Amino acid sequence: MSEFSDLLSSYIDEKKIKVYALLEYCNLDRSTMYKIINGKRNPSSEAVFQKITEFLHLTPVEYRRFKEAYLISKLGKDLYYRRKYTEKYLVDFPKNFSEEPVLFLDDLRKMKDDNYSADMALRVSGNTSGCIVVSTHLELNHLLYYMISAETQKLSGKIVLLLQPDYEFLLNMLSSLKPTGNLKIEHTFCVSKTNQMTENHEIYNLMYLNKILPLYFSNLDYHPYYFYEDIFSHYYSMNGLSCMILTSEFAITCNSEYTMGIFYKDPAVVSMLWNLYDSYQDKCRPLFYATDYLSMDGNDFDSPIYRETPSYVLQPEACMVPFIDRQILDAAIVPEFPNREASIRQIEALSHVNQAKMEKGVSNVYFTKRGLADFAAKGLIKEIPDHFYRPLTVKERIRLLKRILPCCRNGNYRLLKKPLNQLSDNLHLCVNSTFGYLLFNNIHNRTICLVINESSILTTFMDYLSSLDDNGLYNAEETAEFVQALIDELTT
């Protein structure tokens, strides 16, 4: 028996369904239907599943439960829940980022009392042993706030973290920092090569990615590094004080629950812990390579960001950049663009190559009705920072929309259905099996490109996007009709 067959049997009993009538309606033989009911096989196609649901007359709640059970039986639990969480990650990608990205816990409000800083400074300076035992989570938060606040006042500060991105108080505090001078943050943690999931079916790697993105949104000098390990056994078994936070003056080692640890101020101990961290970090790799998209440096056009061909592009609007020609570039690029003529020639050459690839169907581009309609209304291409060019004229918009029509008709440009039709305006994802990047704007409206260096994250996105079918995408004809309707509207 399977979850699907159990649910089917219960619906048949509850609704007093005659099996013979059901198999007749679904055009299945008796043997096949009973194998489905007994969990010995799954419906042979989505169409057969839909015929069964039609005959059962399910309520919307029953249908959602039945569909989930069908997909689990078809894909297996692990794959189903991985794809489900990946979808949730993409749908929930933040749309807006405020100047104060995260509200602090009530603990922090207490810390900001006038007497707090003086009390903590007195406690640290008055301790002659060189270390302070930390016995509660609240006390750990207090000491972290003290040591990190001190580091942000330096002209050239540095904070390093050796812990998983699950310490919410610490990450929230870091994402709200406004350093006096230059502050570099390095963060080393382990990721799963096998896409481990939590008990709640959350993919650890994507969950961690979600938790560190606010540091990029806040425009901090943040550098995450990774190593492979079984996440649960490495950090949540009997590993003692497995986590470490260092600044130039202080250090904290603590357990992975962040409830106990030791605060150090002795320079010799702090120096030793820095050496230990460096020895670990040397064995790790950067999780991302962060860069500006179209950074106005002509040499950057040789980057894989521009020359790699993605297998999948997911973003609100259709991918227009490959179809921009010299005439549009000459008219739209601002005169202040450095090395304007040389850059226009490079962009034109890249566009020509990428247009040919798009027309041959090398890439699959998935976008939303809302995103493309927004382009038609405003003439802005989200992949290109606004200050590089003026909005495209109506004629230029029509020209680009006509150029993507063949890609819509051959099925490589397709509109997204629910739930991805609500994709954030700030999410642009491009991936193939060996390369990919996330593109978004931070709180200063600076376009950030995070090149993904870790293979399991790429695999997760590739698997989900390659699994999208007619349930999640409009077909080629429907997509082309929508684009043509926008062209007709602009023309008239």
CSV table of C-alpha atoms in Angstrom, one decimal:
chain,number,residue,atom,x,y,z
A,1,MET,CA,0.0,0.0,0.0
A,2,SER,CA,1.1,3.6,-0.5
A,3,GLU,CA,-0.1,7.0,0.8
A,4,PHE,CA,-1.9,7.5,-2.5
A,5,SER,CA,-3.7,4.1,-2.5
A,6,ASP,CA,-4.6,4.4,1.2
A,7,LEU,CA,-6.3,7.8,0.4
A,8,LEU,CA,-8.0,6.5,-2.7
A,9,SER,CA,-9.4,3.6,-0.8
A,10,SER,CA,-10.7,5.8,2.0
A,11,TYR,CA,-12.4,8.1,-0.6
A,12,ILE,CA,-14.0,5.2,-2.3
A,13,ASP,CA,-15.4,3.9,1.1
A,14,GLU,CA,-16.4,7.4,2.3
A,15,LYS,CA,-18.2,8.4,-0.9
A,16,LYS,CA,-19.6,4.9,-1.5
A,17,ILE,CA,-18.0,4.7,-5.0
A,18,LYS,CA,-18.6,1.6,-7.1
A,19,VAL,CA,-15.2,0.4,-8.4
A,20,TYR,CA,-16.7,-0.9,-11.6
A,21,ALA,CA,-18.2,2.5,-12.4
A,22,LEU,CA,-14.9,4.2,-11.6
A,23,LEU,CA,-12.8,2.0,-13.9
A,24,GLU,CA,-15.4,2.4,-16.7
A,25,TYR,CA,-15.2,6.2,-16.3
A,26,CYS,CA,-11.4,6.1,-16.4
A,27,ASN,CA,-11.3,3.6,-19.3
A,28,LEU,CA,-9.1,1.1,-17.3
A,29,ASP,CA,-9.4,-2.6,-17.0
A,30,ARG,CA,-10.3,-4.3,-13.7
A,31,SER,CA,-6.8,-5.6,-13.0
A,32,THR,CA,-5.2,-2.2,-13.5
A,33,MET,CA,-7.7,-0.4,-11.3
A,34,TYR,CA,-7.3,-2.8,-8.4
A,35,LYS,CA,-3.5,-2.6,-8.6
A,36,ILE,CA,-3.8,1.2,-8.3
A,37,ILE,CA,-6.2,0.8,-5.3
A,38,ASN,CA,-3.9,-1.7,-3.6
A,39,GLY,CA,-0.8,0.4,-4.1
A,40,LYS,CA,0.9,-2.0,-6.6
A,41,ARG,CA,1.1,0.6,-9.3
A,42,ASN,CA,0.5,4.3,-9.8
A,43,PRO,CA,-1.9,5.9,-12.4
A,44,SER,CA,0.0,5.7,-15.7
A,45,SER,CA,-0.4,9.4,-16.5
A,46,GLU,CA,-1.6,12.7,-15.1
A,47,ALA,CA,-4.7,12.3,-17.3
A,48,VAL,CA,-5.6,9.1,-15.6
A,49,PHE,CA,-5.1,10.7,-12.2
A,50,GLN,CA,-7.4,13.6,-13.3
A,51,LYS,CA,-10.1,11.2,-14.5
A,52,ILE,CA,-10.1,9.5,-11.1
A,53,THR,CA,-10.4,12.9,-9.2
A,54,GLU,CA,-13.3,13.9,-11.5
A,55,PHE,CA,-15.2,10.8,-10.7
A,56,LEU,CA,-14.6,11.2,-6.9
A,57,HIS,CA,-16.0,14.7,-6.9
A,58,LEU,CA,-13.4,15.9,-4.4
A,59,THR,CA,-13.6,19.2,-2.5
A,60,PRO,CA,-10.6,21.6,-3.0
A,61,VAL,CA,-9.0,20.5,0.3
A,62,GLU,CA,-9.5,16.8,-0.6
A,63,TYR,CA,-8.0,17.4,-4.1
A,64,ARG,CA,-4.9,19.1,-2.7
A,65,ARG,CA,-4.3,16.3,-0.3
A,66,PHE,CA,-5.0,13.7,-3.1
A,67,LYS,CA,-2.7,15.4,-5.5
A,68,GLU,CA,0.1,15.6,-2.9
A,69,ALA,CA,-0.3,11.8,-2.2
A,70,TYR,CA,-0.2,11.1,-6.0
A,71,LEU,CA,3.0,13.1,-6.5
A,72,ILE,CA,4.7,11.5,-3.5
A,73,SER,CA,3.8,8.0,-4.8
A,74,LYS,CA,5.1,9.0,-8.2
A,75,LEU,CA,8.3,10.8,-7.3
A,76,GLY,CA,9.1,9.4,-3.8
A,77,LYS,CA,9.0,11.4,-0.6
A,78,ASP,CA,12.5,12.9,-0.7
A,79,LEU,CA,12.3,14.2,-4.3
A,80,TYR,CA,8.7,15.4,-3.8
A,81,TYR,CA,9.6,17.4,-0.7
A,82,ARG,CA,12.8,18.7,-2.2
A,83,ARG,CA,11.0,20.1,-5.1
A,84,LYS,CA,8.2,21.5,-2.9
A,85,TYR,CA,10.7,23.3,-0.7
A,86,THR,CA,12.6,24.7,-3.7
A,87,GLU,CA,9.3,26.0,-5.1
A,88,LYS,CA,8.5,27.6,-1.8
A,89,TYR,CA,12.0,29.2,-1.7
A,90,LEU,CA,11.5,30.8,-5.1
A,91,VAL,CA,7.9,31.9,-4.5
A,92,ASP,CA,8.9,33.5,-1.1
A,93,PHE,CA,12.0,35.2,-2.3
A,94,PRO,CA,11.8,38.7,-0.7
A,95,LYS,CA,10.2,41.4,-2.8
A,96,ASN,CA,11.3,44.5,-0.8
A,97,PHE,CA,14.2,45.3,1.5
A,98,SER,CA,14.0,48.1,4.0
A,99,GLU,CA,16.8,50.2,5.4
A,100,GLU,CA,16.2,48.2,8.6
A,101,PRO,CA,16.1,44.7,7.3
A,102,VAL,CA,15.2,42.8,10.4
A,103,LEU,CA,13.5,43.7,13.7
A,104,PHE,CA,15.6,42.6,16.7
A,105,LEU,CA,14.4,40.4,19.5
A,106,ASP,CA,13.2,41.9,22.7
A,107,ASP,CA,16.6,41.1,24.2
A,108,LEU,CA,18.2,43.7,21.9
A,109,ARG,CA,15.8,46.4,23.1
A,110,LYS,CA,17.0,45.7,26.6
A,111,MET,CA,20.6,45.9,25.5
A,112,LYS,CA,20.1,49.4,24.1
A,113,ASP,CA,19.2,50.7,27.6
A,114,ASP,CA,21.5,53.5,28.6
A,115,ASN,CA,23.0,51.4,31.4
A,116,TYR,CA,23.6,48.3,29.4
A,117,SER,CA,26.8,49.3,27.5
A,118,ALA,CA,28.4,50.6,30.6
A,119,ASP,CA,27.6,47.5,32.6
A,120,MET,CA,28.9,45.1,30.0
A,121,ALA,CA,32.1,47.1,29.5
A,122,LEU,CA,32.6,47.1,33.2
A,123,ARG,CA,32.1,43.3,33.4
A,124,VAL,CA,34.5,42.6,30.5
A,125,SER,CA,37.2,45.1,31.7
A,126,GLY,CA,36.9,44.1,35.3
A,127,ASN,CA,37.4,40.4,34.6
A,128,THR,CA,41.1,39.5,35.3
A,129,SER,CA,41.0,35.8,34.3
A,130,GLY,CA,40.9,36.5,30.5
A,131,CYS,CA,37.7,34.6,30.0
A,132,ILE,CA,34.0,34.6,31.1
A,133,VAL,CA,31.8,31.6,31.3
A,134,VAL,CA,28.6,32.0,29.4
A,135,SER,CA,25.7,29.9,30.8
A,136,THR,CA,22.6,31.2,29.1
A,137,HIS,CA,21.4,32.2,25.6
A,138,LEU,CA,20.6,35.7,26.7
A,139,GLU,CA,24.1,36.2,28.2
A,140,LEU,CA,25.6,35.0,25.0
A,141,ASN,CA,23.6,37.5,23.0
A,142,HIS,CA,24.7,40.3,25.4
A,143,LEU,CA,28.4,39.5,24.9
A,144,LEU,CA,28.0,39.1,21.1
A,145,TYR,CA,26.4,42.5,20.9
A,146,TYR,CA,29.2,44.0,23.0
A,147,MET,CA,32.1,42.5,21.0
A,148,ILE,CA,30.5,43.1,17.5
A,149,SER,CA,29.5,46.7,18.4
A,150,ALA,CA,33.1,47.4,19.4
A,151,GLU,CA,34.4,46.0,16.1
A,152,THR,CA,32.1,48.1,14.0
A,153,GLN,CA,33.7,51.3,15.5
A,154,LYS,CA,37.1,50.4,14.0
A,155,LEU,CA,38.4,51.9,10.8
A,156,SER,CA,39.2,48.4,9.5
A,157,GLY,CA,37.3,45.7,11.4
A,158,LYS,CA,36.9,42.0,10.8
A,159,ILE,CA,34.4,39.5,12.1
A,160,VAL,CA,34.6,35.8,11.4
A,161,LEU,CA,32.0,33.1,12.2
A,162,LEU,CA,32.4,29.4,12.3
A,163,LEU,CA,28.8,28.2,12.8
A,164,GLN,CA,25.7,27.3,10.8
A,165,PRO,CA,23.5,30.2,9.5
A,166,ASP,CA,20.9,29.3,12.1
A,167,TYR,CA,21.8,31.8,14.9
A,168,GLU,CA,19.0,34.3,14.2
A,169,PHE,CA,19.9,36.9,16.7
A,170,LEU,CA,23.5,37.1,15.4
A,171,LEU,CA,22.5,37.2,11.7
A,172,ASN,CA,19.8,39.8,12.4
A,173,MET,CA,22.3,41.9,14.2
A,174,LEU,CA,24.9,41.6,11.5
A,175,SER,CA,22.4,42.5,8.7
A,176,SER,CA,21.5,45.7,10.5
A,177,LEU,CA,25.0,46.9,11.0
A,178,LYS,CA,26.2,50.3,9.8
A,179,PRO,CA,30.0,50.2,10.3
A,180,THR,CA,32.0,53.3,11.0
A,181,GLY,CA,34.8,52.2,8.6
A,182,ASN,CA,35.5,49.1,6.6
A,183,LEU,CA,34.1,45.9,8.1
A,184,LYS,CA,34.7,42.5,6.6
A,185,ILE,CA,32.6,39.5,7.6
A,186,GLU,CA,33.8,35.9,6.9
A,187,HIS,CA,31.5,33.0,7.6
A,188,THR,CA,32.4,29.4,7.3
A,189,PHE,CA,29.8,26.6,7.6
A,190,CYS,CA,29.0,23.2,6.3
A,191,VAL,CA,26.6,22.3,3.6
A,192,SER,CA,25.1,19.0,2.5
A,193,LYS,CA,26.3,17.4,-0.7
A,194,THR,CA,23.2,15.2,-0.6
A,195,ASN,CA,20.6,18.0,-0.1
A,196,GLN,CA,19.8,16.9,3.5
A,197,MET,CA,16.4,18.0,4.8
A,198,THR,CA,15.1,18.9,8.2
A,199,GLU,CA,12.2,17.1,9.9
A,200,ASN,CA,9.9,19.8,8.4
A,201,HIS,CA,11.1,18.9,4.9
A,202,GLU,CA,13.3,22.1,4.5
A,203,ILE,CA,16.4,21.7,2.5
A,204,TYR,CA,19.3,22.8,4.7
A,205,ASN,CA,21.3,24.4,1.9
A,206,LEU,CA,18.4,26.6,0.6
A,207,MET,CA,17.3,27.4,4.2
A,208,TYR,CA,20.9,28.6,4.9
A,209,LEU,CA,21.0,30.6,1.7
A,210,ASN,CA,17.7,32.3,2.7
A,211,LYS,CA,19.2,33.3,6.1
A,212,ILE,CA,22.4,34.8,4.7
A,213,LEU,CA,20.9,36.8,1.8
A,214,PRO,CA,20.0,39.7,4.1
A,215,LEU,CA,23.7,40.4,4.6
A,216,TYR,CA,24.0,40.9,0.8
A,217,PHE,CA,20.9,42.9,0.7
A,218,SER,CA,22.3,45.2,3.4
A,219,ASN,CA,25.4,45.9,1.2
A,220,LEU,CA,27.8,44.4,3.8
A,221,ASP,CA,31.3,43.1,2.8
A,222,TYR,CA,30.2,39.5,3.5
A,223,HIS,CA,32.1,36.3,2.4
A,224,PRO,CA,30.6,32.9,3.1
A,225,TYR,CA,32.7,29.7,2.7
A,226,TYR,CA,31.6,26.1,2.8
A,227,PHE,CA,32.8,22.6,3.4
A,228,TYR,CA,30.9,19.3,3.1
A,229,GLU,CA,29.7,17.3,6.1
A,230,ASP,CA,26.7,15.5,7.5
A,231,ILE,CA,25.1,18.7,8.9
A,232,PHE,CA,23.2,17.1,11.7
A,233,SER,CA,26.0,14.8,13.0
A,234,HIS,CA,28.6,17.5,12.7
A,235,TYR,CA,26.8,20.3,14.6
A,236,TYR,CA,24.1,18.7,16.6
A,237,SER,CA,25.8,15.7,18.1
A,238,MET,CA,28.2,15.6,21.1
A,239,ASN,CA,30.7,18.1,19.7
A,240,GLY,CA,31.2,20.4,22.7
A,241,LEU,CA,31.8,24.0,21.9
A,242,SER,CA,31.7,23.5,18.1
A,243,CYS,CA,31.0,27.2,17.1
A,244,MET,CA,33.2,30.2,17.2
A,245,ILE,CA,32.9,34.0,16.7
A,246,LEU,CA,36.0,36.1,16.5
A,247,THR,CA,36.8,39.8,16.3
A,248,SER,CA,40.2,41.6,16.5
A,249,GLU,CA,39.9,41.8,20.3
A,250,PHE,CA,37.5,39.1,21.5
A,251,ALA,CA,36.4,35.6,20.9
A,252,ILE,CA,33.5,33.3,21.8
A,253,THR,CA,33.3,29.6,21.5
A,254,CYS,CA,29.9,28.1,22.1
A,255,ASN,CA,27.7,25.0,21.5
A,256,SER,CA,25.5,24.7,18.5
A,257,GLU,CA,22.4,25.5,20.5
A,258,TYR,CA,23.9,28.9,21.4
A,259,THR,CA,23.1,28.3,25.1
A,260,MET,CA,26.5,28.1,26.7
A,261,GLY,CA,30.1,28.9,25.9
A,262,ILE,CA,33.2,30.9,26.9
A,263,PHE,CA,34.1,34.5,26.1
A,264,TYR,CA,37.8,35.3,25.7
A,265,LYS,CA,39.6,38.6,25.8
A,266,ASP,CA,43.2,37.3,26.5
A,267,PRO,CA,45.2,38.4,23.3
A,268,ALA,CA,47.2,35.1,23.3
A,269,VAL,CA,44.0,33.0,23.3
A,270,VAL,CA,42.3,35.2,20.7
A,271,SER,CA,45.4,34.9,18.5
A,272,MET,CA,45.4,31.1,18.9
A,273,LEU,CA,41.7,30.9,17.9
A,274,TRP,CA,42.4,33.1,14.9
A,275,ASN,CA,45.1,30.7,13.8
A,276,LEU,CA,42.8,27.8,14.3
A,277,TYR,CA,40.0,29.5,12.2
A,278,ASP,CA,42.5,30.2,9.4
A,279,SER,CA,43.6,26.6,9.3
A,280,TYR,CA,40.0,25.6,8.9
A,281,GLN,CA,39.1,28.3,6.4
A,282,ASP,CA,42.1,27.3,4.1
A,283,LYS,CA,40.3,24.0,3.5
A,284,CYS,CA,37.0,25.6,2.4
A,285,ARG,CA,35.7,27.2,-0.8
A,286,PRO,CA,33.8,30.4,-1.4
A,287,LEU,CA,30.0,29.7,-1.5
A,288,PHE,CA,29.5,32.6,-3.9
A,289,TYR,CA,31.4,35.0,-6.1
A,290,ALA,CA,29.7,38.3,-5.6
A,291,THR,CA,30.0,41.0,-8.4
A,292,ASP,CA,28.2,43.9,-9.9
A,293,TYR,CA,26.1,43.0,-12.9
A,294,LEU,CA,27.2,45.3,-15.8
A,295,SER,CA,29.8,46.9,-13.5
A,296,MET,CA,30.8,49.3,-16.3
A,297,ASP,CA,34.2,47.6,-16.5
A,298,GLY,CA,34.7,46.5,-20.1
A,299,ASN,CA,36.8,43.5,-19.0
A,300,ASP,CA,33.9,42.1,-17.2
A,301,PHE,CA,32.2,41.1,-20.5
A,302,ASP,CA,34.6,38.2,-20.6
A,303,SER,CA,33.0,36.8,-17.4
A,304,PRO,CA,31.0,33.6,-17.5
A,305,ILE,CA,28.0,35.7,-16.3
A,306,TYR,CA,27.7,37.0,-19.8
A,307,ARG,CA,29.2,34.2,-21.9
A,308,GLU,CA,27.8,31.1,-20.2
A,309,THR,CA,24.5,29.8,-21.7
A,310,PRO,CA,22.0,29.0,-19.0
A,311,SER,CA,19.8,25.9,-19.4
A,312,TYR,CA,17.1,27.7,-17.4
A,313,VAL,CA,16.2,31.4,-16.8
A,314,LEU,CA,13.6,32.2,-14.2
A,315,GLN,CA,12.6,35.9,-13.7
A,316,PRO,CA,9.5,38.1,-13.8
A,317,GLU,CA,10.0,39.4,-17.3
A,318,ALA,CA,11.1,37.5,-20.5
A,319,CYS,CA,14.9,37.6,-21.2
A,320,MET,CA,15.2,40.6,-23.5
A,321,VAL,CA,18.9,41.3,-23.3
A,322,PRO,CA,19.9,38.9,-26.2
A,323,PHE,CA,17.6,40.7,-28.6
A,324,ILE,CA,18.9,44.2,-28.0
A,325,ASP,CA,20.5,45.5,-31.2
A,326,ARG,CA,23.0,48.3,-32.0
A,327,GLN,CA,20.2,50.8,-32.9
A,328,ILE,CA,18.6,50.4,-29.5
A,329,LEU,CA,22.0,50.5,-27.7
A,330,ASP,CA,23.1,53.7,-29.5
A,331,ALA,CA,19.8,55.4,-28.6
A,332,ALA,CA,19.2,54.2,-25.1
A,333,ILE,CA,22.7,53.9,-23.4
A,334,VAL,CA,23.5,57.1,-21.4
A,335,PRO,CA,26.4,59.2,-22.6
A,336,GLU,CA,28.1,58.9,-19.2
A,337,PHE,CA,28.6,55.2,-19.6
A,338,PRO,CA,32.4,54.7,-19.3
A,339,ASN,CA,34.1,53.4,-22.5
A,340,ARG,CA,30.7,53.8,-24.1
A,341,GLU,CA,31.5,52.9,-27.7
A,342,ALA,CA,33.7,49.9,-26.8
A,343,SER,CA,31.1,48.6,-24.3
A,344,ILE,CA,28.3,49.0,-26.9
A,345,ARG,CA,30.3,47.0,-29.4
A,346,GLN,CA,30.9,44.2,-26.8
A,347,ILE,CA,27.3,44.1,-25.7
A,348,GLU,CA,26.2,44.0,-29.3
A,349,ALA,CA,28.5,41.1,-30.0
A,350,LEU,CA,27.4,39.2,-26.9
A,351,SER,CA,23.7,39.8,-27.8
A,352,HIS,CA,24.2,38.5,-31.3
A,353,VAL,CA,25.7,35.2,-30.0
A,354,ASN,CA,23.1,34.8,-27.3
A,355,GLN,CA,20.2,35.6,-29.6
A,356,ALA,CA,21.3,32.8,-31.9
A,357,LYS,CA,21.4,30.4,-28.9
A,358,MET,CA,18.0,31.5,-27.7
A,359,GLU,CA,16.5,31.0,-31.2
A,360,LYS,CA,18.0,27.5,-31.4
A,361,GLY,CA,16.3,26.7,-28.1
A,362,VAL,CA,19.4,26.2,-26.0
A,363,SER,CA,17.8,28.0,-23.1
A,364,ASN,CA,14.4,27.7,-21.4
A,365,VAL,CA,13.1,31.1,-20.2
A,366,TYR,CA,10.2,31.1,-17.7
A,367,PHE,CA,8.6,34.4,-16.8
A,368,THR,CA,5.3,36.0,-15.6
A,369,LYS,CA,2.5,37.8,-17.3
A,370,ARG,CA,2.8,40.6,-14.7
A,371,GLY,CA,6.6,41.0,-15.4
A,372,LEU,CA,6.3,41.1,-19.2
A,373,ALA,CA,3.3,43.5,-19.0
A,374,ASP,CA,5.4,45.7,-16.7
A,375,PHE,CA,8.1,45.8,-19.4
A,376,ALA,CA,5.6,46.7,-22.1
A,377,ALA,CA,4.2,49.5,-19.9
A,378,LYS,CA,7.5,51.0,-18.7
A,379,GLY,CA,10.2,50.0,-21.2
A,380,LEU,CA,12.6,48.9,-18.4
A,381,ILE,CA,14.7,45.8,-18.4
A,382,LYS,CA,15.3,44.6,-14.8
A,383,GLU,CA,18.6,42.9,-15.6
A,384,ILE,CA,20.1,46.2,-16.5
A,385,PRO,CA,20.5,48.9,-13.8
A,386,ASP,CA,18.3,51.9,-14.6
A,387,HIS,CA,21.0,54.5,-14.5
A,388,PHE,CA,22.8,52.9,-17.5
A,389,TYR,CA,20.0,53.7,-20.0
A,390,ARG,CA,16.8,55.6,-20.6
A,391,PRO,CA,13.5,53.7,-20.7
A,392,LEU,CA,12.9,52.1,-24.2
A,393,THR,CA,10.4,53.8,-26.5
A,394,VAL,CA,7.2,52.2,-27.5
A,395,LYS,CA,8.7,51.3,-30.9
A,396,GLU,CA,11.7,49.7,-29.2
A,397,ARG,CA,9.5,47.7,-26.9
A,398,ILE,CA,7.5,46.4,-29.9
A,399,ARG,CA,10.7,45.5,-31.7
A,400,LEU,CA,11.9,43.4,-28.8
A,401,LEU,CA,8.6,41.7,-28.2
A,402,LYS,CA,8.4,40.7,-31.8
A,403,ARG,CA,11.9,39.3,-31.6
A,404,ILE,CA,11.0,37.0,-28.7
A,405,LEU,CA,7.8,35.7,-30.4
A,406,PRO,CA,9.7,32.9,-32.3
A,407,CYS,CA,11.1,31.7,-29.0
A,408,CYS,CA,7.6,31.7,-27.5
A,409,ARG,CA,6.2,29.7,-30.5
A,410,ASN,CA,9.0,27.1,-30.2
A,411,GLY,CA,8.2,26.6,-26.5
A,412,ASN,CA,11.5,27.9,-25.1
A,413,TYR,CA,9.9,31.1,-23.7
A,414,ARG,CA,7.0,30.1,-21.5
A,415,LEU,CA,4.7,31.9,-19.1
A,416,LEU,CA,4.5,30.7,-15.5
A,417,LYS,CA,1.3,29.5,-13.8
A,418,LYS,CA,0.5,29.4,-10.1
A,419,PRO,CA,2.3,29.6,-7.7
A,420,LEU,CA,5.4,30.9,-9.6
A,421,ASN,CA,3.3,33.5,-11.4
A,422,GLN,CA,3.8,35.6,-8.2
A,423,LEU,CA,7.6,35.6,-8.6
A,424,SER,CA,9.3,38.4,-6.9
A,425,ASP,CA,10.3,41.4,-9.1
A,426,ASN,CA,13.7,41.1,-7.4
A,427,LEU,CA,14.5,37.5,-8.4
A,428,HIS,CA,16.5,36.6,-11.5
A,429,LEU,CA,17.9,33.1,-11.5
A,430,CYS,CA,20.0,31.6,-14.3
A,431,VAL,CA,21.4,28.0,-14.1
A,432,ASN,CA,22.9,25.2,-16.0
A,433,SER,CA,24.5,22.0,-14.7
A,434,THR,CA,27.9,23.6,-14.0
A,435,PHE,CA,27.2,27.3,-13.6
A,436,GLY,CA,24.5,29.7,-12.2
A,437,TYR,CA,23.8,33.0,-10.5
A,438,LEU,CA,21.2,34.9,-8.6
A,439,LEU,CA,20.6,38.5,-9.6
A,440,PHE,CA,18.9,41.0,-7.3
A,441,ASN,CA,19.0,44.6,-6.1
A,442,ASN,CA,20.1,45.5,-2.6
A,443,ILE,CA,18.7,48.2,-0.3
A,444,HIS,CA,20.8,50.9,-2.2
A,445,ASN,CA,19.3,49.7,-5.5
A,446,ARG,CA,22.7,48.3,-6.6
A,447,THR,CA,22.4,45.2,-8.8
A,448,ILE,CA,24.2,42.3,-7.1
A,449,CYS,CA,25.1,39.1,-8.9
A,450,LEU,CA,25.9,36.0,-6.8
A,451,VAL,CA,27.7,33.4,-8.9
A,452,ILE,CA,26.9,30.0,-7.3
A,453,ASN,CA,30.0,28.0,-6.6
A,454,GLU,CA,28.5,25.1,-4.8
A,455,SER,CA,27.2,22.2,-7.0
A,456,SER,CA,24.3,20.9,-4.9
A,457,ILE,CA,22.6,24.3,-4.9
A,458,LEU,CA,22.8,24.3,-8.7
A,459,THR,CA,21.5,20.7,-8.8
A,460,THR,CA,18.5,21.6,-6.6
A,461,PHE,CA,17.5,24.5,-8.9
A,462,MET,CA,18.2,22.5,-12.1
A,463,ASP,CA,16.1,19.6,-10.9
A,464,TYR,CA,13.1,21.8,-10.0
A,465,LEU,CA,13.2,23.9,-13.1
A,466,SER,CA,13.6,20.9,-15.4
A,467,SER,CA,10.6,19.2,-13.7
A,468,LEU,CA,8.2,22.1,-14.6
A,469,ASP,CA,5.5,20.9,-17.1
A,470,ASP,CA,2.1,22.0,-18.3
A,471,ASN,CA,0.9,22.1,-14.7
A,472,GLY,CA,3.3,24.9,-14.0
A,473,LEU,CA,3.7,26.5,-17.4
A,474,TYR,CA,1.5,27.9,-20.1
A,475,ASN,CA,2.1,26.1,-23.4
A,476,ALA,CA,3.8,27.7,-26.4
A,477,GLU,CA,0.6,28.8,-28.1
A,478,GLU,CA,-0.8,30.5,-25.0
A,479,THR,CA,2.5,32.3,-24.3
A,480,ALA,CA,2.7,33.6,-27.9
A,481,GLU,CA,-0.9,34.8,-27.8
A,482,PHE,CA,-0.1,36.8,-24.6
A,483,VAL,CA,3.0,38.4,-26.2
A,484,GLN,CA,1.1,39.2,-29.4
A,485,ALA,CA,-1.7,40.8,-27.4
A,486,LEU,CA,0.9,43.1,-25.8
A,487,ILE,CA,2.3,44.0,-29.2
A,488,ASP,CA,-1.2,44.8,-30.5
A,489,GLU,CA,-1.9,46.9,-27.5
A,490,LEU,CA,1.3,48.9,-27.9
A,491,THR,CA,0.8,49.3,-31.6
A,492,THR,CA,-2.7,50.8,-31.2
